[in-house]
Short mmCIF file of C-alpha atoms and ligand atoms in Angstrom, two decimals:
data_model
loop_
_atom_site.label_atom_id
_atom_site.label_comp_id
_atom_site.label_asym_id
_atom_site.label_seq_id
_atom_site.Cartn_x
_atom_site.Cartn_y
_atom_site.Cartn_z
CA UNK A 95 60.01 220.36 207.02
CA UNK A 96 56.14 219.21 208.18
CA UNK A 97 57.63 218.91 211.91
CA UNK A 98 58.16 223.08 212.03
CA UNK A 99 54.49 222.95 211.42
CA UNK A 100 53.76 221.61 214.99
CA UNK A 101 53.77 224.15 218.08
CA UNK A 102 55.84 223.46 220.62
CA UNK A 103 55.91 223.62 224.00
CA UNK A 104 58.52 224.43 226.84
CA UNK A 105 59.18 222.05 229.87
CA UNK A 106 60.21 223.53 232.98
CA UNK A 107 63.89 222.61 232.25
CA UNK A 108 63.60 224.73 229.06
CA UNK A 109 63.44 221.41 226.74
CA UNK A 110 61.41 221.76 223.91
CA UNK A 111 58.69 219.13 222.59
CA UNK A 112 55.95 219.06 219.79
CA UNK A 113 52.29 219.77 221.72
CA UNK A 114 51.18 217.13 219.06
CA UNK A 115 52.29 213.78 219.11
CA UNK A 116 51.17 210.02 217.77
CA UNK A 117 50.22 207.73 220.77
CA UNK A 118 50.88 203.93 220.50
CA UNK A 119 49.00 201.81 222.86
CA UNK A 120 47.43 198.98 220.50
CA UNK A 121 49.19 200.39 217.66
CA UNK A 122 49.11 197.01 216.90
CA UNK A 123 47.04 193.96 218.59
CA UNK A 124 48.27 190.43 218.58
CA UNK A 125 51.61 190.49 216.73
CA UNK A 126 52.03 188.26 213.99
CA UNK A 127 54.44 188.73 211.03
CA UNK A 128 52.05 190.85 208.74
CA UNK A 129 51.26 192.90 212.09
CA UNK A 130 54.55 193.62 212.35
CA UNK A 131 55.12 195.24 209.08
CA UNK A 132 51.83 196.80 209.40
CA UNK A 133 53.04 198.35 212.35
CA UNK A 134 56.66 199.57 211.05
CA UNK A 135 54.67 200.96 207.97
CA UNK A 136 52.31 203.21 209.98
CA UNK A 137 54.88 204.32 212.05
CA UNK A 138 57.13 205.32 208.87
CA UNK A 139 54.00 207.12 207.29
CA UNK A 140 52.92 209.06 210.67
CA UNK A 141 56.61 210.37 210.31
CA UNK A 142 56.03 211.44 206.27
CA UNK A 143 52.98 212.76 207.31
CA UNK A 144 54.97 214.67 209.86
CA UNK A 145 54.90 213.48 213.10
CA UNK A 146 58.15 213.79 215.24
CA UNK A 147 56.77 213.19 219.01
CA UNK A 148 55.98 209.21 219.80
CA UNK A 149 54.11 208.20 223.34
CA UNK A 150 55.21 205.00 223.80
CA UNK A 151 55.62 202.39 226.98
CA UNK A 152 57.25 199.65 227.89
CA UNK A 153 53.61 197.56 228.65
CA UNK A 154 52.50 198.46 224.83
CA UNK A 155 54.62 195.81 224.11
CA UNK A 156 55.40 197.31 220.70
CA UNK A 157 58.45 198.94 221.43
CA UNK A 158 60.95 197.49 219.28
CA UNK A 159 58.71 197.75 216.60
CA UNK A 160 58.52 201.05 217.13
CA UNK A 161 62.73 201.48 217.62
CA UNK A 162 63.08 199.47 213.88
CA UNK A 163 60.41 202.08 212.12
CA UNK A 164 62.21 205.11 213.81
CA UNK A 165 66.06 204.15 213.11
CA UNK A 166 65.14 202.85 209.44
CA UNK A 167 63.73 206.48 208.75
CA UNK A 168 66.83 207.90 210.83
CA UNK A 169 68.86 205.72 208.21
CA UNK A 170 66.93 207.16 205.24
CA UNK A 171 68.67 210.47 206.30
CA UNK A 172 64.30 211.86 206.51
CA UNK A 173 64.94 212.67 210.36
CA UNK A 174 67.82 213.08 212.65
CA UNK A 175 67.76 211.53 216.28
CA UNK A 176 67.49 214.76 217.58
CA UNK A 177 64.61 216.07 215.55
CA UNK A 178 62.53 212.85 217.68
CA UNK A 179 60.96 213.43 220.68
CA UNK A 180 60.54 210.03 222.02
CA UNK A 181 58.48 209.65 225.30
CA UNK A 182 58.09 205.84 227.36
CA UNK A 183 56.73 204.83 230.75
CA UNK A 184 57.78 202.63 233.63
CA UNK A 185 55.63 199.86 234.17
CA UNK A 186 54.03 199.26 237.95
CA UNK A 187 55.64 196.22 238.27
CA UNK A 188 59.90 197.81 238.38
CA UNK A 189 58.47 200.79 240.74
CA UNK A 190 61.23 199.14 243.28
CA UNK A 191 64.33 201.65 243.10
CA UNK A 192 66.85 199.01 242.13
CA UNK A 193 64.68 197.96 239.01
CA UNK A 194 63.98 201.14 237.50
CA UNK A 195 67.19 201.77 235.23
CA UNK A 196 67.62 198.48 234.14
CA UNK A 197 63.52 199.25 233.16
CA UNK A 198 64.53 202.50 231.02
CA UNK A 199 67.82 200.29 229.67
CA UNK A 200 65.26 197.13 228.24
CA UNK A 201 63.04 200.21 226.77
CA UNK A 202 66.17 201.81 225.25
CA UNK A 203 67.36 198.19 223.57
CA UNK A 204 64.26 198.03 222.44
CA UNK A 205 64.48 201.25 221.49
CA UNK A 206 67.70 201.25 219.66
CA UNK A 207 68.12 204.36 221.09
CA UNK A 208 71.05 205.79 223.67
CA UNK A 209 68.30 207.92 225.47
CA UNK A 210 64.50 209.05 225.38
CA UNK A 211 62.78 211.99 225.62
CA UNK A 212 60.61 211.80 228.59
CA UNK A 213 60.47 208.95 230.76
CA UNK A 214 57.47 208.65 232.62
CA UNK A 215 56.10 206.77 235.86
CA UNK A 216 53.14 205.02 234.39
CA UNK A 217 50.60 204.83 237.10
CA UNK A 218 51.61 206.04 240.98
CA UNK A 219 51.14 202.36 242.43
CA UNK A 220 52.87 199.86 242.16
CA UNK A 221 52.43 196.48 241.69
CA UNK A 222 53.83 192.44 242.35
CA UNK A 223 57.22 192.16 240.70
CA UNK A 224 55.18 189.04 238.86
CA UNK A 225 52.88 191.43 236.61
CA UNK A 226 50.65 188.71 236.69
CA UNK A 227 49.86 187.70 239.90
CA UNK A 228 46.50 188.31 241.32
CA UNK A 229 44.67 187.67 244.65
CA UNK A 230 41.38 185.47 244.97
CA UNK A 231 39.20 187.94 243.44
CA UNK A 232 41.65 188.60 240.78
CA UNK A 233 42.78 191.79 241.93
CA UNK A 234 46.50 192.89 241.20
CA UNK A 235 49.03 192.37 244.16
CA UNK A 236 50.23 195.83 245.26
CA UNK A 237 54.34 196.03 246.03
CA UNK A 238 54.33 198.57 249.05
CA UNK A 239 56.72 200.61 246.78
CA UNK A 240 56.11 204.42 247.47
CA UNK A 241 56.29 206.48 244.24
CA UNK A 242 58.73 208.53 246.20
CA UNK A 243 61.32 205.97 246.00
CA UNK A 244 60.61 205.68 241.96
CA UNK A 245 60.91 209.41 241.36
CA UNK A 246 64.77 209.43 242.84
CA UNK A 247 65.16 206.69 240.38
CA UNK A 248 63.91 208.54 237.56
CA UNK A 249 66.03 211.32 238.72
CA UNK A 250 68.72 208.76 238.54
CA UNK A 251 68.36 208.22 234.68
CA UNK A 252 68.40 211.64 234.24
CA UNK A 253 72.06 212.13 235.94
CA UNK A 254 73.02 209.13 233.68
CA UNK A 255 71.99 210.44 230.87
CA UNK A 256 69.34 208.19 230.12
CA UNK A 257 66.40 210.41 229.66
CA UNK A 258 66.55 213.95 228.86
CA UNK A 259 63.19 214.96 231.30
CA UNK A 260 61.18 212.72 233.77
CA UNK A 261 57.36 213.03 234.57
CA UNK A 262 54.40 211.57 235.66
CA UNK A 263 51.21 210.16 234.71
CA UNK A 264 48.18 209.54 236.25
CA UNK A 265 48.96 211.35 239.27
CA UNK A 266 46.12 213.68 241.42
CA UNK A 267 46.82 216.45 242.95
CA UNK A 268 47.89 215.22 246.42
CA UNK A 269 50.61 212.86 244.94
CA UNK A 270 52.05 215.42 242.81
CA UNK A 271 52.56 217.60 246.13
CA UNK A 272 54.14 214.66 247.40
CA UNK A 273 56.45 214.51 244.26
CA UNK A 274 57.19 218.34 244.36
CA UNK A 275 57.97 218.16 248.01
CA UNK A 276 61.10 215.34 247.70
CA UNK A 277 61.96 216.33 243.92
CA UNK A 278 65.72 217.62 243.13
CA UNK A 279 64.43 217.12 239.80
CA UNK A 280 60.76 218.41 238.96
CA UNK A 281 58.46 216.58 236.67
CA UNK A 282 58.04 218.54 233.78
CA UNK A 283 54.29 216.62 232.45
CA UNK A 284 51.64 214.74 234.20
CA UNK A 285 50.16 212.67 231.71
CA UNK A 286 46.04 212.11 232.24
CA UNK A 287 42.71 210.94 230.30
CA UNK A 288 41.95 214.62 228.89
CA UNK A 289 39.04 215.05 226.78
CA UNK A 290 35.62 217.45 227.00
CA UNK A 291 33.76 214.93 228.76
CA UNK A 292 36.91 215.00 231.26
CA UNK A 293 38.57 218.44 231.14
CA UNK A 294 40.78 218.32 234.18
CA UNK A 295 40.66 221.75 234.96
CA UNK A 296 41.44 221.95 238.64
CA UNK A 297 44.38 219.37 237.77
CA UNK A 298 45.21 221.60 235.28
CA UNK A 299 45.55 224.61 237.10
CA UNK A 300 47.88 222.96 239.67
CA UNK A 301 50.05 221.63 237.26
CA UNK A 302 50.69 224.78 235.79
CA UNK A 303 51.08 226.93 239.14
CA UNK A 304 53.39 224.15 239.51
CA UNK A 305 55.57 224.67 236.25
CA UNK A 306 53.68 221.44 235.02
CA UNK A 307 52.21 220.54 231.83
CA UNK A 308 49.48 218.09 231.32
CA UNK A 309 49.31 215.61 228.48
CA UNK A 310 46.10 214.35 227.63
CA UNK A 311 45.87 210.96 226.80
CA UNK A 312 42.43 209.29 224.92
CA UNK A 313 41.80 212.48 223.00
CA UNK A 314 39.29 211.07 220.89
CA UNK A 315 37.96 209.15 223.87
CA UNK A 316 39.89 206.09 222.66
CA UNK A 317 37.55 205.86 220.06
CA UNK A 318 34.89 203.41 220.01
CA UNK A 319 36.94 200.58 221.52
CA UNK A 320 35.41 198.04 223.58
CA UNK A 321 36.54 199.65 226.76
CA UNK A 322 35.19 202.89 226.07
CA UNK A 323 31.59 202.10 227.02
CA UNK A 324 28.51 202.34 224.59
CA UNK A 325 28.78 203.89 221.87
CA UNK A 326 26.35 207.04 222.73
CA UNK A 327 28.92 207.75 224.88
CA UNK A 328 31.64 208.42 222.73
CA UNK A 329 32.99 211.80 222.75
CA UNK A 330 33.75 211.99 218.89
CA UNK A 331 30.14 211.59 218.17
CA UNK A 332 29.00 214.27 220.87
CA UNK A 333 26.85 216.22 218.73
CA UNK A 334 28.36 220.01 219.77
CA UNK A 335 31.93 218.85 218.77
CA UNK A 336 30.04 218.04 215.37
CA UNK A 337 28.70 221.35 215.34
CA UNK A 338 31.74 222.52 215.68
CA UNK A 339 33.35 220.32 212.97
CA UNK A 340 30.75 222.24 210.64
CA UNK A 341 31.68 225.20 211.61
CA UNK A 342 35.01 225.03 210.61
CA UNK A 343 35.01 222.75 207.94
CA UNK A 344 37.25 220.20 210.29
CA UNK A 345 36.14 216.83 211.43
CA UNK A 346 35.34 215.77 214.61
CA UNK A 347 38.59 214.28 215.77
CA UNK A 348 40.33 217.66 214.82
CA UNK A 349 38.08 219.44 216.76
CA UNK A 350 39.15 217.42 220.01
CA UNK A 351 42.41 218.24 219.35
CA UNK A 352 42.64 221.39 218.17
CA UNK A 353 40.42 221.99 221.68
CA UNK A 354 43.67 220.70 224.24
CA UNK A 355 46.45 222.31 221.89
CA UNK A 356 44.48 225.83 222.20
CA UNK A 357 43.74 224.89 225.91
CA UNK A 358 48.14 224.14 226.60
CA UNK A 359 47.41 220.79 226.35
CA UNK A 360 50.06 218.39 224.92
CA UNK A 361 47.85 215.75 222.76
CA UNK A 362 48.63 212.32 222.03
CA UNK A 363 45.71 210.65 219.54
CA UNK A 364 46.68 207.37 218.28
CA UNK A 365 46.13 206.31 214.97
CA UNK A 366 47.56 203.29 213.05
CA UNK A 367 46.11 204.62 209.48
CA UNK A 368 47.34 206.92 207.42
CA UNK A 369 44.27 208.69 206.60
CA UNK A 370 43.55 209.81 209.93
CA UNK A 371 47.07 210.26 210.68
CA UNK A 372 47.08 213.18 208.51
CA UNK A 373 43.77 214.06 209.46
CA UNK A 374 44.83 214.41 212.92
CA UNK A 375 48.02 216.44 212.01
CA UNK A 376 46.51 218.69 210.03
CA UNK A 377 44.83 221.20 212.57
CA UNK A 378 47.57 224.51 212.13
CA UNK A 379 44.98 226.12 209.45
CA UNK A 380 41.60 227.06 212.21
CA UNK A 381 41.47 228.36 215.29
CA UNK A 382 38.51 228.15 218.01
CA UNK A 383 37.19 230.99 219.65
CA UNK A 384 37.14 231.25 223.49
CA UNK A 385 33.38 230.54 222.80
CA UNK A 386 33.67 227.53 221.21
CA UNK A 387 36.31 226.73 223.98
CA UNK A 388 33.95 227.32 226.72
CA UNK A 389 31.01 225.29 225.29
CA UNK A 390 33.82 222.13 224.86
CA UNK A 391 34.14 222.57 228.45
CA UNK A 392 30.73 223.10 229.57
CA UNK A 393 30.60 219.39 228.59
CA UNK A 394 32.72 217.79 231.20
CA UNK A 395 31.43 215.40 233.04
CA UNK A 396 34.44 214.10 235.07
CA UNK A 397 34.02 210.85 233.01
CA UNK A 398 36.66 208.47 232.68
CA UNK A 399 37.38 206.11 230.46
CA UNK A 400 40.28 204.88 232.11
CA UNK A 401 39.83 203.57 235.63
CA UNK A 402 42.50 200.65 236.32
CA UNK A 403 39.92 198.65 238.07
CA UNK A 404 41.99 195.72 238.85
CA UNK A 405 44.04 197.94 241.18
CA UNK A 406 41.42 199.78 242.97
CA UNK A 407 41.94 198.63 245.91
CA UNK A 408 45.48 200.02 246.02
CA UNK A 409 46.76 202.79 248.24
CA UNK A 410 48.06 204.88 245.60
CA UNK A 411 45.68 204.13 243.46
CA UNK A 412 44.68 208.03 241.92
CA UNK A 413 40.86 208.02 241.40
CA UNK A 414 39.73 207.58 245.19
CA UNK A 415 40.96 210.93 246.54
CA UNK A 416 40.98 213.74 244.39
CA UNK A 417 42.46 216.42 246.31
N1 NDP B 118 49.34 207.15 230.39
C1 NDP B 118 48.32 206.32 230.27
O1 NDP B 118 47.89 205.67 231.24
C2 NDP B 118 47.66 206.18 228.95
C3 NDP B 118 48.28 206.67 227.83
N2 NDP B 118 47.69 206.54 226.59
C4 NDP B 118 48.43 207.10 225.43
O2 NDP B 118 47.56 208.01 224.77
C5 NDP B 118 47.38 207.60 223.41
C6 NDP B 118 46.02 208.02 222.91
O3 NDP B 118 44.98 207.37 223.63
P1 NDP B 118 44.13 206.16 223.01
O4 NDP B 118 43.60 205.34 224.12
O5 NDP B 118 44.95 205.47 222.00
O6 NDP B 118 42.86 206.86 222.40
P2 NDP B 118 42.57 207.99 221.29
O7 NDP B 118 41.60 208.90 221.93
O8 NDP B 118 43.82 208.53 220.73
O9 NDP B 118 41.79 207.16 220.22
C7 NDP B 118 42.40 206.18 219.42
C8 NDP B 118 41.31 205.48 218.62
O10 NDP B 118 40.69 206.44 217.76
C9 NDP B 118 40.77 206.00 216.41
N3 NDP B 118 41.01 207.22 215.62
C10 NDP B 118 42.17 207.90 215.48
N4 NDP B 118 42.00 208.99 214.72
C11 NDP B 118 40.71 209.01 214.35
C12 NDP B 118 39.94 209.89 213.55
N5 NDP B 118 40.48 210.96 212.98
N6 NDP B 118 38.62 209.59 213.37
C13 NDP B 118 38.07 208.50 213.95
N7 NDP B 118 38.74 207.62 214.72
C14 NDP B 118 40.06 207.88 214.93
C15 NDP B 118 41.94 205.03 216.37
O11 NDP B 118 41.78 204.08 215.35
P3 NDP B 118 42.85 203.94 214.11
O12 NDP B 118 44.17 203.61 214.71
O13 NDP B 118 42.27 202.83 213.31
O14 NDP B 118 42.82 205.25 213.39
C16 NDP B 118 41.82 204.38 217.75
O15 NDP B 118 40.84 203.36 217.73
C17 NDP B 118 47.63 206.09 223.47
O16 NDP B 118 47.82 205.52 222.21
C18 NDP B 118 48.80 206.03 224.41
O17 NDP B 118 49.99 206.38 223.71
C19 NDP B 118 46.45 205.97 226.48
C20 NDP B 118 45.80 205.46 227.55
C21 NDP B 118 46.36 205.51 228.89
O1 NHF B 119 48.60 203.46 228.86
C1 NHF B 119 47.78 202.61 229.10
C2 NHF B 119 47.11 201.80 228.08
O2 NHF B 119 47.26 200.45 228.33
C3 NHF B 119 47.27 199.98 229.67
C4 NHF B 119 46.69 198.62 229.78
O3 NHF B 119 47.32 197.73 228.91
C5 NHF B 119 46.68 201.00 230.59
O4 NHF B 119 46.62 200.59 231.90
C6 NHF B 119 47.54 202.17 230.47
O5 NHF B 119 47.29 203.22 231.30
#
């Protein structure tokens, strides 16, 4: 079967999960009806093409979408529940301990699913239990809510059989300390922007003196979307990564992600077409030298693509204090 094609990786509870997976966010934009079969379809062809490990979140609002395509292939008899590894992420706004199952229970309906994966806390702040309140200069309104009092949630839904491993995303250095330091239950990922222009090395060497694996998010730099800045600043047109690509007879795009799977790096690109589904998938037949890995990092630039401006301002908010 395609999925014994893709590596995989061991959480520090001894879980197993594909180091390749599909990511979701804007899988599909505004949903109409033809947007929803669109996004069923490329969902059902990422899992032909092979794909068994789905990022998903409750704020991609795409989730039952996503739970129809899965559970109408499971019904096909072409994968079992357990051959999915199905990740999704608490939203800032149900940080507050008392919301946080019922948060994983709305994912799960949507779902159709008894349990997930991974469950994730999204960002480490959190924010107004009215996700869309703002102040004056339409900032978001923080909640006070200490990630602390999230994580022995999440360890909750573990104990209940909600969630098979909990982690974290976004988190620096200093907050995962804080995590280790109450944790009965240890976060087995920290999910991050991860990409040459943003390597994450330091992070990355805590995580794993920690029994922590990253998972690198915006692979492909979240490819020429309007968010990711101008276009000469797209990693996927960075001219050494093409010298790469000819290299190795590879495109671009594999050549980012070829670069975190040899690097430990769990890796998440998102694509909605089929084409470059299989494009992306298909990067078992090359490997890079330490060389080539070397010069991919020689171009970080701690650039981020991601910065959650709207919650700057917020204590927890990751970006200000790198530790
Ligand atoms: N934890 C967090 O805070 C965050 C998590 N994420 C997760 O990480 C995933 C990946 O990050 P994302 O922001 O989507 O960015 P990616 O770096 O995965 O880039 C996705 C973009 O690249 C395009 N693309 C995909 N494959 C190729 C290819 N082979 N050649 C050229 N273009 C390509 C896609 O278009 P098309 O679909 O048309 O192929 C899409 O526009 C998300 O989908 C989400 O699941 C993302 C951001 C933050
Ligand atoms: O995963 C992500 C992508 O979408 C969100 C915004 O809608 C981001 O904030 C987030 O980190």
């Amino acid at each position: 079967m395609a999925s014994n094609l893709t590596k995989m990786v061991k959480f520090n509870n001894g879980q197993l999960y594909p180091i390749l997976g599909l990511g979701t966010w804007q899988a599909s934009a505004v949903i109409d009806d033809s947007q929803h079969t669109a996004l069923i379809n490329s969902i059902k062809s990422a899992i032909d093409v092979g794909y068994r490990h789905f990022d998903c979140a409750a704020i991609y609002n795409n989730e039952k979408l996503l739970g129809k395509a899965i559970n109408d292939k499971i019904l096909e008899g072409v994968v079992k529940r357990d051959e999915l590894f199905i990740t999704s992420k608490l939203w800032n706004d149900k940080h507050r301990f008392e919301l946080v199952e019922e948060a994983l229970k709305n994912t799960l309906n949507d779902l159709c699913l008894s349990y997930v994966d991974l469950y994730l806390i999204h960002w480490p702040f959190g924010t107004s239990e009215d996700p869309n309140a703002t102040d004056s200069e339409g900032r978001l309104l923080g909640s006070g809510v200490s990630y602390l009092e999230t994580w022995k949630a999440m360890e909750g839904c573990v104990q209940k059989g909600l969630t098979k491993s909990i982690g974290v995303s976004n988190f620096n250095i200093r907050q995962l300390k804080d995590i280790l330091e109450i944790a009965t239950i240890k976060p087995v990922v920290n999910q991050v922007e991860c990409h040459p222009y943003l390597t994450q090395n330091k992070l990355k060497e805590f995580c794993e003196s920690n029994g922590i694996l990253l998972t690198g998010y915006a692979p492909l730099g979240s490819a020429k979307r309007s968010w990711a800045g101008p276009e000469e600043d797209a990693i996927l047109d960075e001219p050494i990564v093409k010298q790469l690509a000819d290299k190795y007879k590879k495109t671009n795009a594999q050549i980012l992600i070829k670069f975190q799977i040899q690097r430990g790096v769990i890796v998440i690109p998102k694509s909605s077409n089929p084409k470059r589904q299989k494009e992306n998938f298909d990067v078992w037949d090359f490997e890079l030298t330490s060389q080539d890995i070397d010069l991919l990092e020689s171009l970080n630039k701690n650039a981020r693509y991601f910065e959650f401006n709207t919650a700057k301002h917020l204590k927890d908010h990751p970006f200000f204090d790198e530790a």
